[in-house]
CSV table of C-alpha atoms in Angstrom, one decimal:
chain,number,residue,atom,x,y,z
A,1,MET,CA,6.4,-10.0,55.7
A,2,SER,CA,5.4,-8.3,52.4
A,3,GLU,CA,3.2,-10.0,49.8
A,4,ILE,CA,6.2,-10.4,47.4
A,5,SER,CA,8.4,-11.9,50.1
A,6,SER,CA,5.7,-14.3,51.0
A,7,ILE,CA,5.3,-15.4,47.4
A,8,LYS,CA,9.0,-15.8,46.9
A,9,LYS,CA,9.3,-17.9,50.1
A,10,LEU,CA,6.3,-20.0,48.9
A,11,LEU,CA,8.1,-20.9,45.7
A,12,GLU,CA,11.6,-21.5,47.2
A,13,GLY,CA,12.8,-25.0,46.5
A,14,VAL,CA,9.5,-26.1,44.9
A,15,ASP,CA,9.8,-29.4,43.1
A,16,VAL,CA,8.4,-28.8,39.6
A,17,GLU,CA,7.6,-31.4,36.9
A,18,TRP,CA,7.8,-30.2,33.3
A,19,LYS,CA,5.4,-31.9,30.9
A,20,SER,CA,3.9,-31.2,27.5
A,21,LEU,CA,0.2,-30.4,27.5
A,22,GLY,CA,-0.4,-33.5,25.4
A,23,GLU,CA,1.2,-35.7,28.1
A,24,VAL,CA,-1.1,-34.6,30.9
A,25,CYS,CA,-4.3,-33.6,29.1
A,26,GLU,CA,-6.8,-34.7,26.6
A,27,ILE,CA,-7.1,-32.0,23.9
A,28,LYS,CA,-10.4,-32.5,22.1
A,29,THR,CA,-12.7,-30.4,19.9
A,30,GLY,CA,-16.5,-30.4,20.4
A,31,LYS,CA,-19.3,-31.2,18.0
A,32,GLY,CA,-20.4,-28.8,15.3
A,33,VAL,CA,-23.6,-26.8,15.7
A,34,THR,CA,-25.0,-23.8,13.8
A,35,LYS,CA,-27.1,-20.8,14.7
A,36,LYS,CA,-30.2,-22.9,13.8
A,37,ASP,CA,-29.4,-25.1,16.8
A,38,CYS,CA,-29.6,-22.2,19.2
A,39,LEU,CA,-32.7,-21.9,21.4
A,40,ASP,CA,-34.2,-18.7,22.9
A,41,SER,CA,-34.8,-20.6,26.1
A,42,GLY,CA,-31.5,-22.7,25.9
A,43,LYS,CA,-29.9,-23.5,29.2
A,44,TYR,CA,-26.3,-24.1,28.3
A,45,PRO,CA,-23.9,-21.7,26.5
A,46,ILE,CA,-22.4,-22.8,23.2
A,47,ILE,CA,-18.6,-22.0,23.2
A,48,SER,CA,-17.6,-21.6,19.6
A,49,GLY,CA,-14.3,-19.9,19.3
A,50,GLY,CA,-15.5,-16.3,20.1
A,51,LYS,CA,-15.1,-14.4,23.3
A,52,THR,CA,-18.8,-14.6,24.0
A,53,PRO,CA,-21.2,-17.6,23.6
A,54,MET,CA,-22.5,-18.3,20.1
A,55,GLY,CA,-25.9,-18.9,21.7
A,56,TYR,CA,-27.6,-21.4,24.0
A,57,ILE,CA,-28.8,-25.0,23.8
A,58,ASN,CA,-30.5,-27.5,26.1
A,59,ASN,CA,-27.8,-30.1,26.3
A,60,PHE,CA,-24.1,-30.0,27.2
A,61,ASN,CA,-21.0,-32.0,26.4
A,62,ARG,CA,-18.5,-30.5,28.8
A,63,ASN,CA,-18.7,-30.0,32.6
A,64,GLU,CA,-18.0,-26.9,34.6
A,65,ASN,CA,-14.4,-25.6,35.4
A,66,THR,CA,-13.0,-26.5,32.0
A,67,VAL,CA,-10.2,-24.7,30.1
A,68,THR,CA,-10.9,-24.0,26.5
A,69,ILE,CA,-8.8,-22.7,23.6
A,70,SER,CA,-10.3,-21.2,20.5
A,71,ARG,CA,-9.1,-23.3,17.5
A,72,VAL,CA,-10.4,-21.5,14.4
A,73,GLY,CA,-11.1,-17.9,13.3
A,74,ALA,CA,-10.1,-14.4,14.3
A,75,ASN,CA,-9.9,-15.4,18.0
A,76,ALA,CA,-7.8,-18.6,17.4
A,77,GLY,CA,-5.6,-19.0,20.5
A,78,TYR,CA,-8.0,-17.2,22.9
A,79,VAL,CA,-7.9,-19.0,26.3
A,80,SER,CA,-11.0,-19.2,28.5
A,81,PHE,CA,-12.2,-20.8,31.7
A,82,ILE,CA,-15.8,-21.9,31.7
A,83,THR,CA,-17.3,-22.3,35.2
A,84,SER,CA,-20.6,-23.9,34.3
A,85,LYS,CA,-21.7,-26.9,32.1
A,86,PHE,CA,-21.6,-25.9,28.5
A,87,TYR,CA,-21.7,-27.2,24.9
A,88,LEU,CA,-18.4,-27.2,23.1
A,89,ASN,CA,-18.5,-26.5,19.4
A,90,ASP,CA,-15.9,-27.9,16.9
A,91,LYS,CA,-14.2,-24.6,16.7
A,92,CYS,CA,-12.7,-24.9,20.2
A,93,PHE,CA,-10.5,-27.2,22.1
A,94,SER,CA,-11.3,-28.4,25.7
A,95,ILE,CA,-8.3,-29.1,27.9
A,96,LEU,CA,-9.0,-31.9,30.3
A,97,GLN,CA,-6.7,-33.9,32.5
A,98,ASN,CA,-6.1,-37.5,31.3
A,99,ASP,CA,-6.4,-40.5,33.5
A,100,THR,CA,-2.7,-40.6,34.3
A,101,PHE,CA,-2.6,-37.0,35.7
A,102,GLU,CA,-6.1,-36.9,37.2
A,103,ASN,CA,-6.1,-35.0,40.5
A,104,LYS,CA,-2.5,-33.8,39.9
A,105,ILE,CA,-3.4,-30.5,38.3
A,106,VAL,CA,-5.8,-27.8,39.5
A,107,SER,CA,-7.9,-26.8,36.5
A,108,LYS,CA,-7.8,-23.1,37.4
A,109,TYR,CA,-4.0,-23.3,37.7
A,110,MET,CA,-3.8,-24.7,34.2
A,111,TYR,CA,-6.0,-21.9,33.0
A,112,TYR,CA,-3.9,-19.2,34.5
A,113,PHE,CA,-0.7,-20.7,33.1
A,114,LEU,CA,-2.1,-21.1,29.6
A,115,LYS,CA,-3.6,-17.6,29.8
A,116,SER,CA,-0.2,-16.2,30.6
A,117,LYS,CA,1.1,-17.9,27.4
A,118,GLU,CA,-1.9,-16.7,25.3
A,119,GLN,CA,0.2,-14.7,22.8
A,120,THR,CA,2.5,-17.7,22.3
A,121,ILE,CA,-0.6,-19.8,21.6
A,122,ILE,CA,-1.9,-17.2,19.1
A,123,ASP,CA,1.4,-17.3,17.4
A,124,LEU,CA,0.8,-21.0,16.6
A,125,GLN,CA,-1.8,-20.1,14.0
A,126,SER,CA,-1.2,-21.6,10.6
A,127,GLY,CA,-1.1,-19.4,7.6
A,128,GLY,CA,-3.8,-19.2,5.0
A,129,GLY,CA,-7.2,-17.6,4.8
A,130,VAL,CA,-8.7,-18.7,8.1
A,131,PRO,CA,-6.4,-18.7,11.2
A,132,THR,CA,-6.3,-22.2,12.6
A,133,ILE,CA,-4.4,-23.9,15.4
A,134,ASN,CA,-3.9,-27.7,15.2
A,135,THR,CA,-3.9,-30.2,18.0
A,136,THR,CA,-0.2,-31.2,17.6
A,137,LYS,CA,1.0,-27.6,18.2
A,138,VAL,CA,-1.2,-27.2,21.3
A,139,SER,CA,-0.1,-30.6,22.6
A,140,SER,CA,3.6,-29.5,22.5
A,141,ILE,CA,3.1,-26.6,24.9
A,142,ILE,CA,5.3,-27.2,28.0
A,143,ILE,CA,3.6,-26.6,31.4
A,144,PRO,CA,5.2,-26.6,34.9
A,145,ILE,CA,3.4,-28.8,37.5
A,146,PRO,CA,4.3,-27.9,41.1
A,147,PRO,CA,2.7,-29.7,44.0
A,148,LEU,CA,-1.1,-29.3,44.4
A,149,HIS,CA,-0.9,-27.1,47.4
A,150,ILE,CA,1.3,-24.7,45.5
A,151,GLN,CA,-1.0,-24.7,42.6
A,152,SER,CA,-4.0,-23.9,44.9
A,153,LYS,CA,-2.1,-21.0,46.5
A,154,ILE,CA,-1.2,-19.5,43.1
A,155,VAL,CA,-4.9,-19.8,42.1
A,156,GLN,CA,-6.0,-18.1,45.3
A,157,VAL,CA,-3.6,-15.1,44.8
A,158,LEU,CA,-4.6,-14.6,41.2
A,159,ASP,CA,-8.3,-15.1,41.9
A,160,ASN,CA,-8.1,-12.2,44.4
A,161,PHE,CA,-6.7,-9.9,41.7
A,162,THR,CA,-9.2,-11.1,39.1
A,163,GLU,CA,-12.1,-10.5,41.5
A,164,LEU,CA,-10.9,-7.0,42.4
A,165,THR,CA,-10.6,-6.1,38.7
A,166,ALA,CA,-14.1,-7.5,38.0
A,167,GLU,CA,-15.6,-5.4,40.9
A,168,LEU,CA,-13.9,-2.3,39.6
A,169,THR,CA,-15.2,-3.0,36.1
A,170,ALA,CA,-18.7,-3.5,37.4
A,171,GLU,CA,-18.5,-0.3,39.3
A,172,LEU,CA,-17.3,1.5,36.1
A,173,THR,CA,-20.2,0.1,34.1
A,174,ALA,CA,-22.7,1.4,36.8
A,175,ARG,CA,-21.0,4.8,36.9
A,176,LYS,CA,-21.2,5.1,33.1
A,177,LYS,CA,-24.9,4.4,33.2
A,178,GLN,CA,-25.3,7.0,35.9
A,179,TYR,CA,-23.2,9.5,33.8
A,180,SER,CA,-25.4,8.8,30.8
A,181,TYR,CA,-28.5,9.5,32.9
A,182,TYR,CA,-27.2,12.8,34.3
A,183,ARG,CA,-25.8,13.9,30.9
A,184,ASP,CA,-29.2,13.4,29.3
A,185,LYS,CA,-31.0,15.1,32.2
A,186,LEU,CA,-28.8,18.1,32.4
A,187,LEU,CA,-28.5,18.7,28.7
A,188,THR,CA,-32.2,18.4,27.9
A,189,PHE,CA,-34.0,21.7,27.8
A,190,GLN,CA,-37.4,23.1,26.9
A,191,GLU,CA,-37.4,25.4,23.9
A,192,ASP,CA,-37.9,28.5,26.1
A,193,GLU,CA,-35.4,27.6,28.8
A,194,VAL,CA,-32.4,28.4,26.7
A,195,GLU,CA,-31.2,30.3,23.7
A,196,TRP,CA,-30.6,28.1,20.7
A,197,LYS,CA,-27.7,28.9,18.3
A,198,THR,CA,-26.0,26.9,15.6
A,199,LEU,CA,-22.5,25.8,16.3
A,200,GLY,CA,-21.3,28.1,13.5
A,201,GLU,CA,-22.7,31.1,15.4
A,202,VAL,CA,-20.7,30.4,18.5
A,203,ALA,CA,-17.6,28.7,17.1
A,204,GLU,CA,-15.4,28.2,14.1
A,205,TYR,CA,-13.0,25.7,12.7
A,206,SER,CA,-9.4,26.6,13.5
A,207,LYS,CA,-7.9,29.0,10.9
A,208,THR,CA,-4.3,29.0,12.2
A,209,ARG,CA,-1.4,26.8,11.3
A,210,ILE,CA,1.5,25.4,13.3
A,211,SER,CA,4.9,24.2,12.0
A,212,PHE,CA,6.0,20.5,12.4
A,213,ASP,CA,9.0,21.6,14.5
A,214,LYS,CA,6.7,22.7,17.3
A,215,LEU,CA,5.0,19.3,17.6
A,216,ASN,CA,5.9,16.2,19.5
A,217,GLU,CA,4.3,13.0,20.7
A,218,GLU,CA,2.4,14.8,23.4
A,219,ASN,CA,0.9,17.7,21.4
A,220,TYR,CA,0.4,16.1,18.0
A,221,VAL,CA,-3.0,14.6,17.7
A,222,GLY,CA,-4.1,12.3,14.9
A,223,VAL,CA,-7.3,10.3,14.6
A,224,ASP,CA,-5.3,7.3,15.7
A,225,ASN,CA,-4.4,8.6,19.2
A,226,LEU,CA,-7.8,10.0,19.9
A,227,LEU,CA,-9.5,7.4,22.1
A,228,GLN,CA,-13.0,6.1,21.5
A,229,ASN,CA,-16.1,6.8,23.6
A,230,ARG,CA,-15.0,10.2,24.9
A,231,ALA,CA,-11.9,8.8,26.6
A,232,GLY,CA,-9.6,11.7,25.5
A,233,LYS,CA,-6.3,11.0,23.8
A,234,THR,CA,-3.0,9.2,24.4
A,235,VAL,CA,0.5,10.0,23.2
A,236,SER,CA,1.0,9.8,19.4
A,237,LYS,CA,3.2,7.1,17.9
A,238,TYR,CA,3.7,9.3,14.9
A,239,VAL,CA,5.2,12.9,14.8
A,240,PRO,CA,5.4,14.7,11.5
A,241,THR,CA,8.9,15.7,10.2
A,242,GLU,CA,7.9,18.4,7.8
A,243,GLY,CA,5.1,20.8,6.8
A,244,ASN,CA,2.5,22.9,8.6
A,245,PHE,CA,-0.6,21.6,10.4
A,246,THR,CA,-3.9,22.8,11.8
A,247,GLU,CA,-3.2,24.5,15.1
A,248,TYR,CA,-5.3,23.9,18.2
A,249,LYS,CA,-5.1,26.0,21.4
A,250,ASN,CA,-6.1,25.5,25.0
A,251,ASN,CA,-9.9,24.7,25.4
A,252,ASP,CA,-10.3,24.0,21.7
A,253,ILE,CA,-12.4,20.9,21.0
A,254,LEU,CA,-10.9,18.2,18.8
A,255,ILE,CA,-13.2,15.7,17.1
A,256,GLY,CA,-12.2,12.6,15.1
A,257,ASN,CA,-13.8,13.2,11.6
A,258,ILE,CA,-13.5,9.5,10.5
A,259,ARG,CA,-16.2,7.1,11.6
A,260,PRO,CA,-18.0,9.6,13.9
A,261,TYR,CA,-19.8,6.7,15.7
A,262,LEU,CA,-16.5,6.0,17.5
A,263,LYS,CA,-17.1,9.2,19.5
A,264,LYS,CA,-13.6,10.4,19.5
A,265,ILE,CA,-13.4,13.8,21.2
A,266,TRP,CA,-10.9,15.7,23.4
A,267,GLN,CA,-10.8,19.2,24.9
A,268,ALA,CA,-7.3,20.6,24.5
A,269,ASN,CA,-5.2,21.6,27.6
A,270,CYS,CA,-2.3,22.9,25.6
A,271,THR,CA,-1.3,24.2,22.1
A,272,GLY,CA,-0.5,21.7,19.4
A,273,GLY,CA,-1.3,20.5,15.9
A,274,THR,CA,-3.4,18.0,14.0
A,275,ASN,CA,-4.2,16.9,10.5
A,276,GLY,CA,-7.3,17.0,8.2
A,277,ASP,CA,-8.8,13.9,9.8
A,278,VAL,CA,-9.4,15.8,13.1
A,279,LEU,CA,-11.7,18.8,13.4
A,280,VAL,CA,-10.7,21.7,15.6
A,281,ILE,CA,-13.6,23.6,17.0
A,282,HIS,CA,-12.6,27.0,18.3
A,283,LEU,CA,-15.1,28.9,20.5
A,284,THR,CA,-15.8,32.5,19.5
A,285,ASP,CA,-18.7,33.4,21.8
A,286,ASN,CA,-17.6,34.7,25.2
A,287,SER,CA,-21.1,34.0,26.7
A,288,ILE,CA,-20.4,30.3,26.6
A,289,ASN,CA,-18.3,28.3,29.0
A,290,PRO,CA,-15.7,26.3,26.9
A,291,GLN,CA,-16.2,23.2,29.1
A,292,TYR,CA,-20.0,23.5,28.6
A,293,LEU,CA,-19.6,23.5,24.8
A,294,TYR,CA,-17.4,20.4,25.2
A,295,GLN,CA,-20.1,18.6,27.2
A,296,VAL,CA,-22.7,19.5,24.5
A,297,LEU,CA,-20.5,18.1,21.7
A,298,ALA,CA,-19.6,15.0,23.7
A,299,ASP,CA,-23.2,14.1,24.1
A,300,ASP,CA,-24.7,11.2,22.1
A,301,LYS,CA,-27.2,13.5,20.4
A,302,PHE,CA,-24.3,15.3,18.7
A,303,PHE,CA,-22.7,12.1,17.5
A,304,GLU,CA,-26.0,10.8,16.2
A,305,TYR,CA,-26.6,14.0,14.3
A,306,ASN,CA,-23.0,13.8,12.9
A,307,MET,CA,-23.6,10.2,11.7
A,308,GLN,CA,-27.0,11.2,10.1
A,309,HIS,CA,-25.2,13.7,7.9
A,310,ALA,CA,-21.9,11.8,7.4
A,311,LYS,CA,-20.6,11.1,3.9
A,312,GLY,CA,-19.5,7.6,2.7
A,313,ALA,CA,-20.5,4.1,3.7
A,314,LYS,CA,-17.4,2.0,4.5
A,315,MET,CA,-15.5,4.9,6.0
A,316,PRO,CA,-18.0,7.6,6.9
A,317,ARG,CA,-16.7,11.2,7.4
A,318,GLY,CA,-18.4,14.0,9.2
A,319,ASN,CA,-20.0,16.7,7.0
A,320,LYS,CA,-18.2,19.8,8.0
A,321,PRO,CA,-20.8,22.4,6.9
A,322,LYS,CA,-23.6,20.3,8.5
A,323,ILE,CA,-21.7,20.1,11.7
A,324,MET,CA,-21.7,23.9,11.9
A,325,GLU,CA,-25.5,23.8,11.6
A,326,TYR,CA,-25.8,21.7,14.8
A,327,LYS,CA,-28.1,23.5,17.3
A,328,VAL,CA,-26.5,24.3,20.7
A,329,PRO,CA,-28.7,25.0,23.7
A,330,ILE,CA,-27.2,27.9,25.6
A,331,PRO,CA,-28.4,28.7,29.2
A,332,LYS,CA,-28.2,32.4,29.5
A,333,ASP,CA,-26.8,32.2,33.0
A,334,LEU,CA,-23.1,31.3,33.1
A,335,THR,CA,-23.6,30.0,36.6
A,336,GLN,CA,-26.0,27.4,35.3
A,337,GLN,CA,-23.5,26.4,32.6
A,338,GLU,CA,-20.8,26.0,35.4
A,339,ARG,CA,-23.1,23.9,37.5
A,340,ILE,CA,-23.7,21.5,34.6
A,341,VAL,CA,-20.0,21.4,33.8
A,342,SER,CA,-19.1,20.7,37.4
A,343,THR,CA,-21.4,17.7,37.7
A,344,LEU,CA,-20.6,16.2,34.3
A,345,ASP,CA,-16.8,16.8,34.7
A,346,LYS,CA,-16.8,14.7,37.9
A,347,PHE,CA,-18.4,11.8,36.1
A,348,ASP,CA,-16.2,12.3,33.0
A,349,THR,CA,-13.1,12.0,35.2
A,350,LEU,CA,-14.4,9.0,37.1
A,351,THR,CA,-15.5,7.0,34.0
A,352,ASN,CA,-13.2,8.1,31.2
A,353,SER,CA,-9.9,9.5,32.6
A,354,ILE,CA,-6.8,7.3,31.9
A,355,SER,CA,-4.8,9.4,34.3
A,356,GLU,CA,-7.2,9.2,37.3
A,357,GLY,CA,-10.6,7.7,38.0
A,358,LEU,CA,-11.8,4.1,37.6
A,359,PRO,CA,-10.1,3.4,34.2
A,360,LYS,CA,-6.7,4.3,35.7
A,361,GLU,CA,-7.5,2.1,38.8
A,362,ILE,CA,-8.4,-0.8,36.6
A,363,GLU,CA,-5.3,-0.4,34.5
A,364,LEU,CA,-3.1,-0.4,37.6
A,365,ARG,CA,-4.8,-3.6,38.9
A,366,LYS,CA,-4.3,-5.3,35.6
A,367,LYS,CA,-0.6,-4.5,35.6
A,368,GLN,CA,-0.4,-5.6,39.3
A,369,TYR,CA,-2.1,-8.9,38.3
A,370,GLU,CA,0.3,-9.5,35.4
A,371,TYR,CA,3.3,-8.8,37.7
A,372,TYR,CA,2.2,-11.3,40.3
A,373,ARG,CA,1.1,-13.8,37.6
A,374,ASP,CA,4.5,-13.7,36.0
A,375,LEU,CA,6.2,-14.0,39.4
A,376,LEU,CA,4.0,-16.9,40.5
A,377,LEU,CA,4.3,-18.8,37.2
A,378,GLY,CA,7.8,-18.0,36.3
A,379,PHE,CA,9.3,-21.4,37.3
A,380,LYS,CA,12.8,-22.2,36.1
A,381,LYS,CA,13.8,-25.5,34.7
């Protein structure tokens, strides 16, 4: 029997109680603390409305396996499950079973259900300067309560997906560190090992234009659909309806010129167009492998250089003349360039590709988790 059939059979004819959260739980805020109360050697995390602990302290006011909902601030409505003893700040709610429903709800089941309704909870924010969610609105959330053994089975299935995603994420983190190590090692040269040329000696900014009617969501690239941290690009949500634009061609290198620290860079695999917020680097030196130049410009050293010479404080922009002065190390042997490209491309695909590699695998697992979560928690009244 397939997994989906097993789940559907599990949920057939299940007797479900429908209760408001306020009927089955105590919804309370913690006690206010400030940064001054945090200790370098503190044992217990302070949960204070953000997605990470505010700090640590040596006493706790909530036990392990507790559901929390951020109450105030930019993350108001964020649902979390704390597995260890912790200190709850006054910017968070803790959700604990009341005496009447004690031992009738599995805490992790309650977490998974509330997490599935997180956007609904976020929408409970009151207007005004600081987003806030009040107790009454949280209390009114309706929660389905199946028998305990059903709750436990649901938790088991969703835990398995969560653990798999966590393992893949840890693997991705390790591979990114490995990628960074090899990138630094392979692109670090002694002065006499390579020929050094400025970027302007080997490349130029695109000089050609392309009409709007040749552009679509796949080949139009704006700074918004370039992805951060060298992750390439996604389809554009905007396509121009008039005018001419900077043309890019296959193997040209596109770099987001707003806030260079975001490390937005992509090597084109087609012909298309972009606007003035994206630089198009066109290689003019045939002694350089195009993919090798991409790896040089995708290196942290280039982005650090770019930020050093950027103009503007709030919204820094790359300095186009200075970018062309960037020194490019050029191994004289094309074979050596190809070996470097081959190694780094494998890591690039593994750690950054949204069409293959670990990011794609993680995205698939998240979608699979959401599918099963909605199937498992989609009780009908």
